[in-house]
Tab-separated table of C-alpha atoms in Angstrom:
chain	number	residue	atom	x	y	z
A	1	MET	CA	-50.457	90.539	51.258
A	2	SER	CA	-51.201	86.342	51.201
A	3	ARG	CA	-50.334	83.207	53.520
A	4	PHE	CA	-48.893	82.010	51.022
A	5	TRP	CA	-46.496	84.628	50.117
A	6	SER	CA	-42.616	83.364	50.167
A	7	PRO	CA	-41.605	85.768	52.236
A	8	ILE	CA	-39.636	87.712	49.478
A	9	VAL	CA	-42.751	88.228	47.676
A	10	ASP	CA	-43.644	90.982	50.444
A	11	ARG	CA	-40.443	92.492	50.072
A	12	LEU	CA	-40.776	93.013	46.280
A	13	VAL	CA	-40.633	96.240	45.157
A	14	PRO	CA	-42.122	95.795	41.793
A	15	TYR	CA	-40.374	97.771	38.577
A	16	THR	CA	-43.511	100.876	37.615
A	17	PRO	CA	-43.760	101.168	33.695
A	18	GLY	CA	-44.929	104.684	32.237
A	19	GLU	CA	-48.767	104.761	31.930
A	20	LEU	CA	-50.771	102.940	28.995
A	21	PRO	CA	-53.635	105.302	27.758
A	22	LYS	CA	-56.894	103.541	27.531
A	23	THR	CA	-57.750	105.591	24.619
A	24	SER	CA	-55.716	105.908	21.158
A	25	ASP	CA	-55.923	110.138	20.936
A	26	VAL	CA	-53.800	110.181	23.622
A	27	ILE	CA	-49.746	111.753	23.091
A	28	LYS	CA	-47.693	108.681	24.276
A	29	LEU	CA	-44.291	110.342	24.634
A	30	ASN	CA	-43.969	107.923	28.894
A	31	THR	CA	-42.392	105.311	27.449
A	32	ASN	CA	-39.444	105.914	24.685
A	33	GLU	CA	-41.137	103.365	22.347
A	34	HIS	CA	-39.979	104.710	18.675
A	35	PRO	CA	-42.187	107.001	16.782
A	36	TYR	CA	-41.701	105.845	13.640
A	37	GLY	CA	-42.196	102.517	14.612
A	38	PRO	CA	-40.341	99.322	12.972
A	39	SER	CA	-39.002	98.851	9.884
A	40	PRO	CA	-41.790	97.668	6.762
A	41	GLN	CA	-39.773	94.915	6.586
A	42	ALA	CA	-40.042	93.870	9.767
A	43	LEU	CA	-43.830	93.602	9.717
A	44	LYS	CA	-43.494	91.806	6.407
A	45	ALA	CA	-41.835	89.108	7.929
A	46	ILE	CA	-44.373	88.343	10.506
A	47	GLN	CA	-47.053	88.574	7.962
A	48	GLU	CA	-45.383	85.474	6.314
A	49	GLU	CA	-44.349	83.596	9.615
A	50	THR	CA	-48.235	83.568	10.585
A	51	ASP	CA	-48.904	79.844	9.044
A	52	ASP	CA	-48.914	76.890	9.738
A	53	ARG	CA	-45.225	76.648	11.806
A	54	LEU	CA	-46.605	78.389	14.242
A	55	ARG	CA	-47.912	74.849	15.848
A	56	LEU	CA	-44.023	74.021	14.944
A	57	TYR	CA	-41.639	75.243	18.792
A	58	PRO	CA	-39.195	78.059	17.600
A	59	ASP	CA	-35.324	78.402	17.562
A	60	PRO	CA	-34.316	78.199	20.864
A	61	GLY	CA	-30.959	78.732	19.695
A	62	ALA	CA	-32.437	81.678	17.717
A	63	VAL	CA	-29.286	81.073	15.228
A	64	GLU	CA	-30.378	83.159	12.354
A	65	LEU	CA	-30.323	86.225	14.931
A	66	LYS	CA	-27.049	85.756	16.611
A	67	ARG	CA	-25.564	84.960	13.349
A	68	ALA	CA	-26.202	88.736	12.197
A	69	ILE	CA	-26.446	90.532	15.483
A	70	GLY	CA	-23.140	89.134	15.691
A	71	GLY	CA	-21.434	89.140	12.219
A	72	SER	CA	-22.354	93.294	12.846
A	73	HIS	CA	-20.284	93.568	15.147
A	74	ARG	CA	-16.784	91.106	13.832
A	75	LEU	CA	-17.884	88.640	16.826
A	76	ASP	CA	-18.725	84.988	15.959
A	77	LYS	CA	-22.935	83.971	16.507
A	78	ASP	CA	-21.349	81.660	19.823
A	79	HIS	CA	-20.549	85.928	21.450
A	80	VAL	CA	-24.402	86.219	21.069
A	81	PHE	CA	-27.131	85.927	23.476
A	82	VAL	CA	-30.808	86.285	22.885
A	83	GLY	CA	-33.832	86.843	24.999
A	84	ASN	CA	-37.232	88.019	26.134
A	85	GLY	CA	-36.635	91.211	25.838
A	86	SER	CA	-33.016	93.356	27.729
A	87	ASP	CA	-35.249	92.916	31.082
A	88	GLU	CA	-34.360	89.253	30.263
A	89	VAL	CA	-31.154	89.286	29.946
A	90	LEU	CA	-30.567	92.069	32.398
A	91	ALA	CA	-32.177	89.589	34.900
A	92	HIS	CA	-30.184	86.272	33.186
A	93	ALA	CA	-26.945	87.977	33.720
A	94	PHE	CA	-27.886	89.433	37.681
A	95	ARG	CA	-28.364	85.260	38.089
A	96	ALA	CA	-25.490	84.794	36.614
A	97	PHE	CA	-22.364	86.954	37.727
A	98	PHE	CA	-23.759	88.368	41.257
A	99	THR	CA	-22.919	85.889	43.986
A	100	GLY	CA	-23.918	88.712	46.396
A	101	LYS	CA	-21.353	87.862	48.885
A	102	ASP	CA	-19.992	91.703	47.894
A	103	PRO	CA	-22.413	94.396	47.350
A	104	ILE	CA	-22.480	95.534	43.339
A	105	LEU	CA	-22.445	98.774	42.426
A	106	PHE	CA	-25.190	101.523	40.190
A	107	PRO	CA	-25.459	105.126	40.361
A	108	ASP	CA	-28.214	106.597	43.021
A	109	ILE	CA	-30.401	108.032	39.779
A	110	THR	CA	-30.669	105.257	37.069
A	111	TYR	CA	-32.363	102.396	35.450
A	112	SER	CA	-34.948	101.023	38.391
A	113	PHE	CA	-35.286	97.298	37.759
A	114	TYR	CA	-31.619	97.073	38.678
A	115	PRO	CA	-32.293	97.735	42.973
A	116	THR	CA	-35.728	95.361	41.481
A	117	TYR	CA	-33.369	92.605	40.757
A	118	CYS	CA	-31.083	92.715	43.739
A	119	LEU	CA	-34.053	92.626	46.068
A	120	LEU	CA	-35.096	89.255	44.285
A	121	PHE	CA	-32.247	87.494	43.435
A	122	GLY	CA	-30.488	88.385	47.233
A	123	ILE	CA	-28.019	90.754	45.537
A	124	GLU	CA	-26.571	93.175	48.224
A	125	CYS	CA	-26.432	96.513	46.196
A	126	ARG	CA	-24.523	99.847	46.451
A	127	LYS	CA	-25.973	103.080	44.728
A	128	VAL	CA	-23.279	105.282	43.965
A	129	PRO	CA	-25.090	108.624	43.601
A	130	LEU	CA	-24.362	110.535	40.300
A	131	THR	CA	-22.549	114.407	40.830
A	132	ASP	CA	-24.174	117.649	40.838
A	133	GLY	CA	-24.659	117.586	37.656
A	134	PHE	CA	-26.356	113.914	36.630
A	135	GLU	CA	-23.078	112.606	35.514
A	136	VAL	CA	-21.433	109.275	36.237
A	137	ASP	CA	-17.510	109.896	38.439
A	138	LEU	CA	-15.402	106.974	37.646
A	139	ALA	CA	-13.493	107.401	40.863
A	140	ASP	CA	-16.428	105.486	42.287
A	141	TYR	CA	-16.142	102.566	40.844
A	142	GLN	CA	-12.640	100.754	41.426
A	143	ASN	CA	-11.452	97.894	42.164
A	144	GLN	CA	-14.785	96.310	42.611
A	145	ARG	CA	-15.131	92.287	43.353
A	146	GLY	CA	-19.133	92.352	43.291
A	147	GLY	CA	-20.149	94.295	40.208
A	148	ILE	CA	-20.907	96.974	38.060
A	149	ILE	CA	-23.367	97.542	35.517
A	150	LEU	CA	-23.797	100.875	33.825
A	151	ALA	CA	-26.964	102.317	31.833
A	152	ASN	CA	-25.496	104.454	28.268
A	153	PRO	CA	-26.287	106.082	28.105
A	154	ASN	CA	-27.810	106.533	31.590
A	155	ALA	CA	-32.169	106.495	31.742
A	156	PRO	CA	-33.955	108.787	32.633
A	157	THR	CA	-30.689	111.536	32.259
A	158	GLY	CA	-30.034	110.547	28.598
A	159	ILE	CA	-26.308	111.208	29.624
A	160	ALA	CA	-23.645	108.907	27.727
A	161	LEU	CA	-19.992	108.539	28.946
A	162	PRO	CA	-17.673	107.816	25.821
A	163	LEU	CA	-15.668	105.013	24.652
A	164	LYS	CA	-12.958	105.745	26.670
A	165	SER	CA	-14.445	106.329	30.545
A	166	ILE	CA	-16.112	102.863	29.671
A	167	GLU	CA	-11.931	101.183	28.696
A	168	THR	CA	-10.795	102.309	32.063
A	169	LEU	CA	-13.828	101.734	34.109
A	170	LEU	CA	-13.139	97.852	32.711
A	171	SER	CA	-9.242	98.357	33.393
A	172	GLN	CA	-9.833	99.632	36.937
A	173	ASN	CA	-11.781	96.471	37.382
A	174	PRO	CA	-10.505	93.477	36.179
A	175	ASP	CA	-11.459	91.372	38.405
A	176	CYS	CA	-15.859	91.809	38.643
A	177	VAL	CA	-18.384	91.178	36.174
A	178	VAL	CA	-19.202	95.250	34.352
A	179	ILE	CA	-22.626	94.774	32.536
A	180	ILE	CA	-22.645	98.309	30.331
A	181	ASP	CA	-26.794	98.672	29.531
A	182	GLU	CA	-27.047	99.972	26.139
A	183	ALA	CA	-31.079	100.070	25.527
A	184	TYR	CA	-30.316	103.801	23.506
A	185	VAL	CA	-26.808	103.263	22.332
A	186	ASP	CA	-28.286	104.171	18.439
A	187	PHE	CA	-29.499	107.743	18.972
A	188	GLY	CA	-25.900	109.014	19.755
A	189	GLY	CA	-23.791	106.908	22.066
A	190	GLU	CA	-20.873	104.970	21.221
A	191	SER	CA	-21.021	101.128	21.663
A	192	ALA	CA	-18.546	99.300	23.851
A	193	ALA	CA	-18.800	96.126	21.718
A	194	SER	CA	-15.428	96.767	19.960
A	195	LEU	CA	-14.601	96.404	23.288
A	196	ILE	CA	-14.963	92.897	23.920
A	197	PRO	CA	-11.875	91.114	22.451
A	198	ASP	CA	-9.484	92.957	24.888
A	199	HIS	CA	-12.056	92.732	28.511
A	200	ASP	CA	-13.657	89.252	29.036
A	201	ASN	CA	-15.339	91.052	32.033
A	202	LEU	CA	-17.102	92.929	29.514
A	203	LEU	CA	-21.172	92.321	29.061
A	204	VAL	CA	-22.399	94.892	26.401
A	205	ILE	CA	-26.462	94.196	26.606
A	206	GLN	CA	-29.119	96.120	23.999
A	207	THR	CA	-32.754	96.208	22.887
A	208	PHE	CA	-34.430	95.716	19.557
A	209	SER	CA	-37.738	97.741	21.545
A	210	LYS	CA	-36.168	101.386	21.023
A	211	SER	CA	-34.138	102.230	17.696
A	212	ARG	CA	-36.040	99.070	15.698
A	213	GLY	CA	-38.990	100.114	16.761
A	214	LEU	CA	-39.807	96.214	18.010
A	215	ALA	CA	-40.685	96.882	21.367
A	216	GLY	CA	-44.167	95.223	21.499
A	217	MET	CA	-41.762	92.196	19.986
A	218	ARG	CA	-39.896	91.461	23.286
A	219	VAL	CA	-35.704	91.366	21.922
A	220	GLY	CA	-32.746	91.923	24.185
A	221	PHE	CA	-29.296	90.250	23.226
A	222	ALA	CA	-26.073	90.477	24.755
A	223	LEU	CA	-22.586	90.617	23.504
A	224	THR	CA	-19.594	88.840	25.543
A	225	GLN	CA	-17.343	86.421	25.533
A	226	THR	CA	-17.906	82.652	25.055
A	227	HIS	CA	-17.140	82.260	28.940
A	228	LEU	CA	-20.236	84.480	29.668
A	229	ILE	CA	-22.280	83.484	27.103
A	230	GLU	CA	-22.027	79.724	28.444
A	231	ALA	CA	-23.218	80.948	32.133
A	232	LEU	CA	-26.233	82.791	30.435
A	233	ASN	CA	-27.452	80.254	28.781
A	234	ARG	CA	-27.559	78.128	31.772
A	235	VAL	CA	-29.340	79.667	33.466
A	236	LYS	CA	-31.957	80.324	30.731
A	237	ASP	CA	-32.281	76.666	29.616
A	238	SER	CA	-33.003	76.118	33.628
A	239	PHE	CA	-35.659	78.740	33.251
A	240	ASN	CA	-37.192	78.979	29.971
A	241	SER	CA	-35.068	77.099	26.561
A	242	TYR	CA	-37.363	78.905	24.284
A	243	PRO	CA	-37.347	82.699	24.801
A	244	LEU	CA	-37.939	84.072	21.765
A	245	GLY	CA	-40.667	83.012	19.221
A	246	ARG	CA	-41.227	82.637	15.530
A	247	LEU	CA	-42.335	86.075	14.982
A	248	SER	CA	-40.206	87.311	17.678
A	249	GLN	CA	-36.949	85.984	15.989
A	250	ALA	CA	-38.771	87.040	12.090
A	251	ALA	CA	-39.305	90.291	13.314
A	252	ALA	CA	-36.030	91.019	15.384
A	253	LEU	CA	-34.066	89.651	11.784
A	254	ALA	CA	-35.690	91.225	9.498
A	255	ALA	CA	-35.565	94.232	11.316
A	256	TRP	CA	-31.762	94.032	11.849
A	257	ASP	CA	-31.397	93.391	7.992
A	258	ASP	CA	-33.097	96.169	6.980
A	259	LYS	CA	-29.662	99.287	8.134
A	260	ASP	CA	-31.331	101.331	5.760
A	261	TRP	CA	-34.498	101.992	7.941
A	262	PHE	CA	-32.760	102.001	10.504
A	263	GLU	CA	-30.604	104.473	9.963
A	264	THR	CA	-33.073	107.106	8.632
A	265	THR	CA	-35.341	107.023	11.248
A	266	ARG	CA	-32.771	106.909	14.295
A	267	HIS	CA	-30.762	110.140	13.054
A	268	GLU	CA	-34.434	111.446	12.182
A	269	VAL	CA	-34.936	111.029	15.717
A	270	MET	CA	-32.085	112.087	16.953
A	271	ALA	CA	-32.599	115.424	14.745
A	272	GLY	CA	-36.403	115.184	16.748
A	273	ARG	CA	-33.806	115.514	19.790
A	274	ASP	CA	-31.921	118.587	18.757
A	275	THR	CA	-35.025	120.584	17.748
A	276	LEU	CA	-37.546	119.589	20.718
A	277	THR	CA	-34.268	120.670	23.020
A	278	ALA	CA	-33.656	123.428	21.273
A	279	GLN	CA	-37.596	124.636	22.028
A	280	LEU	CA	-37.825	123.716	25.160
A	281	THR	CA	-34.622	125.908	26.252
A	282	GLY	CA	-36.546	128.459	24.672
A	283	LEU	CA	-38.973	128.434	27.248
A	284	GLY	CA	-36.937	128.182	30.295
A	285	PHE	CA	-36.356	124.449	30.715
A	286	THR	CA	-33.508	123.335	31.515
A	287	VAL	CA	-32.393	120.099	29.240
A	288	LEU	CA	-29.259	117.590	30.325
A	289	PRO	CA	-27.581	116.255	26.774
A	290	SER	CA	-29.151	113.734	25.552
A	291	ALA	CA	-27.461	110.730	23.742
A	292	THR	CA	-30.979	109.183	23.392
A	293	ASN	CA	-34.757	109.455	22.057
A	294	PHE	CA	-35.965	111.426	24.999
A	295	VAL	CA	-34.720	114.632	26.858
A	296	PHE	CA	-34.950	115.142	30.536
A	297	VAL	CA	-36.131	118.735	31.700
A	298	SER	CA	-36.728	120.892	35.316
A	299	HIS	CA	-38.289	123.894	34.156
A	300	PRO	CA	-37.617	126.729	37.444
A	301	LYS	CA	-40.542	128.453	38.097
A	302	VAL	CA	-43.572	125.698	37.323
A	303	THR	CA	-42.973	121.986	39.541
A	304	ALA	CA	-42.610	118.989	37.294
A	305	ALA	CA	-45.835	117.439	39.289
A	306	SER	CA	-47.978	120.941	38.541
A	307	LEU	CA	-46.572	119.984	34.234
A	308	HIS	CA	-46.846	116.664	34.153
A	309	ALA	CA	-50.536	116.855	35.033
A	310	ALA	CA	-51.100	120.099	33.538
A	311	LEU	CA	-49.723	117.597	30.284
A	312	LYS	CA	-52.036	114.512	31.255
A	313	ALA	CA	-55.159	116.481	31.266
A	314	VAL	CA	-54.792	118.355	27.508
A	315	GLY	CA	-54.150	114.526	26.878
A	316	ILE	CA	-50.314	114.480	26.544
A	317	LEU	CA	-48.645	111.822	28.568
A	318	VAL	CA	-44.676	112.342	29.479
A	319	ARG	CA	-42.977	110.560	32.877
A	320	HIS	CA	-42.444	111.972	35.996
A	321	PHE	CA	-40.025	110.281	38.931
A	322	LYS	CA	-41.100	110.782	41.853
A	323	GLN	CA	-38.190	110.381	44.152
A	324	PRO	CA	-35.259	111.883	45.462
A	325	ARG	CA	-33.367	114.033	43.213
A	326	ILE	CA	-35.422	114.218	40.701
A	327	GLU	CA	-38.830	114.890	41.784
A	328	ASN	CA	-38.566	117.912	40.130
A	329	TRP	CA	-37.554	116.801	36.240
A	330	LEU	CA	-39.700	115.166	33.505
A	331	ARG	CA	-38.797	113.018	30.839
A	332	ILE	CA	-40.301	113.247	28.181
A	333	THR	CA	-40.009	110.890	24.887
A	334	VAL	CA	-38.606	112.408	21.320
A	335	GLY	CA	-42.098	112.386	19.517
A	336	THR	CA	-43.404	112.989	15.570
A	337	SER	CA	-42.898	116.431	14.637
A	338	ASP	CA	-46.075	116.747	14.734
A	339	GLN	CA	-46.428	115.549	18.808
A	340	SER	CA	-43.436	117.452	19.744
A	341	GLU	CA	-44.967	120.439	17.771
A	342	ARG	CA	-48.090	119.487	20.606
A	343	LEU	CA	-46.243	118.816	23.268
A	344	VAL	CA	-44.658	122.680	22.912
A	345	ASP	CA	-47.811	124.230	21.981
A	346	ALA	CA	-49.283	123.261	25.180
A	347	LEU	CA	-46.242	123.484	27.186
A	348	LYS	CA	-46.633	127.034	26.153
A	349	ARG	CA	-49.873	128.265	27.543
A	350	ILE	CA	-49.658	126.336	30.364
A	351	LEU	CA	-46.221	128.336	31.073
């Protein structure tokens, strides 16, 4: 603490990312990165962009990228907003749409950046408990005025709501902005983007960090109606008019266009997830149904803390959340087949 801090700084509880290994011989299954990496076309686009043009500012509107993203969802480019990772897009949305006069709602077990943003921006929030099965109960989200944000599929549980449930949620809450955070939707969820033309309060947020393997480039985007896009642009341009550099825009556009790579690798991840789920179930783990590139697991005889420590000791990192209700659960990223095999072998020895 410093005497120069503003009052809010001392109260902030920053988001804690997954541990970053200091050596290259570690199997990193704790941050949900893509095991097969970015599209070769994205890598080529980055290389081709590294020339004298780097002295020039990038396109502040990322028009070509917006046009490509929008076109895939049958939306005009003016229905797309881009930012420096979906975290920045989320931050702008919190600032643009949640006034703090009424609390915003989100689950008690979900992405931990949500309460951080609420504290940072002075927004009251209410954490709604998931069911005993870690599911969202729509009866808990009705007639709200402050706002709602749901990660769908949820993290760290991996459970997804069907599109019909999102439609119900929107119909129950016409007087506030409803954000659907779809960071993992490409691994088995249903995107709510198709609902945008019929719902003026829906904001869908996605990222290039997961299914397109570009976590290192920091590219996220939102899809919504133009009146909400205008608010996001006003916030962005009051903060940073150039959120995406030239390399990020080039990489994202090439990755978006490479549909073959996207489809092939995401299906490989989903197949790997199903195999890993079966293997872990065979070892006695409870594994929640996942529509993501990770699994959320618990063992009835060995604590999550013990398993986390034992795996780390043999060079395998997984994520352990030390918080109520899930302190005995681990989140494990789906890696390559070799990484998953080494994980399962290690767990067999530990158990």
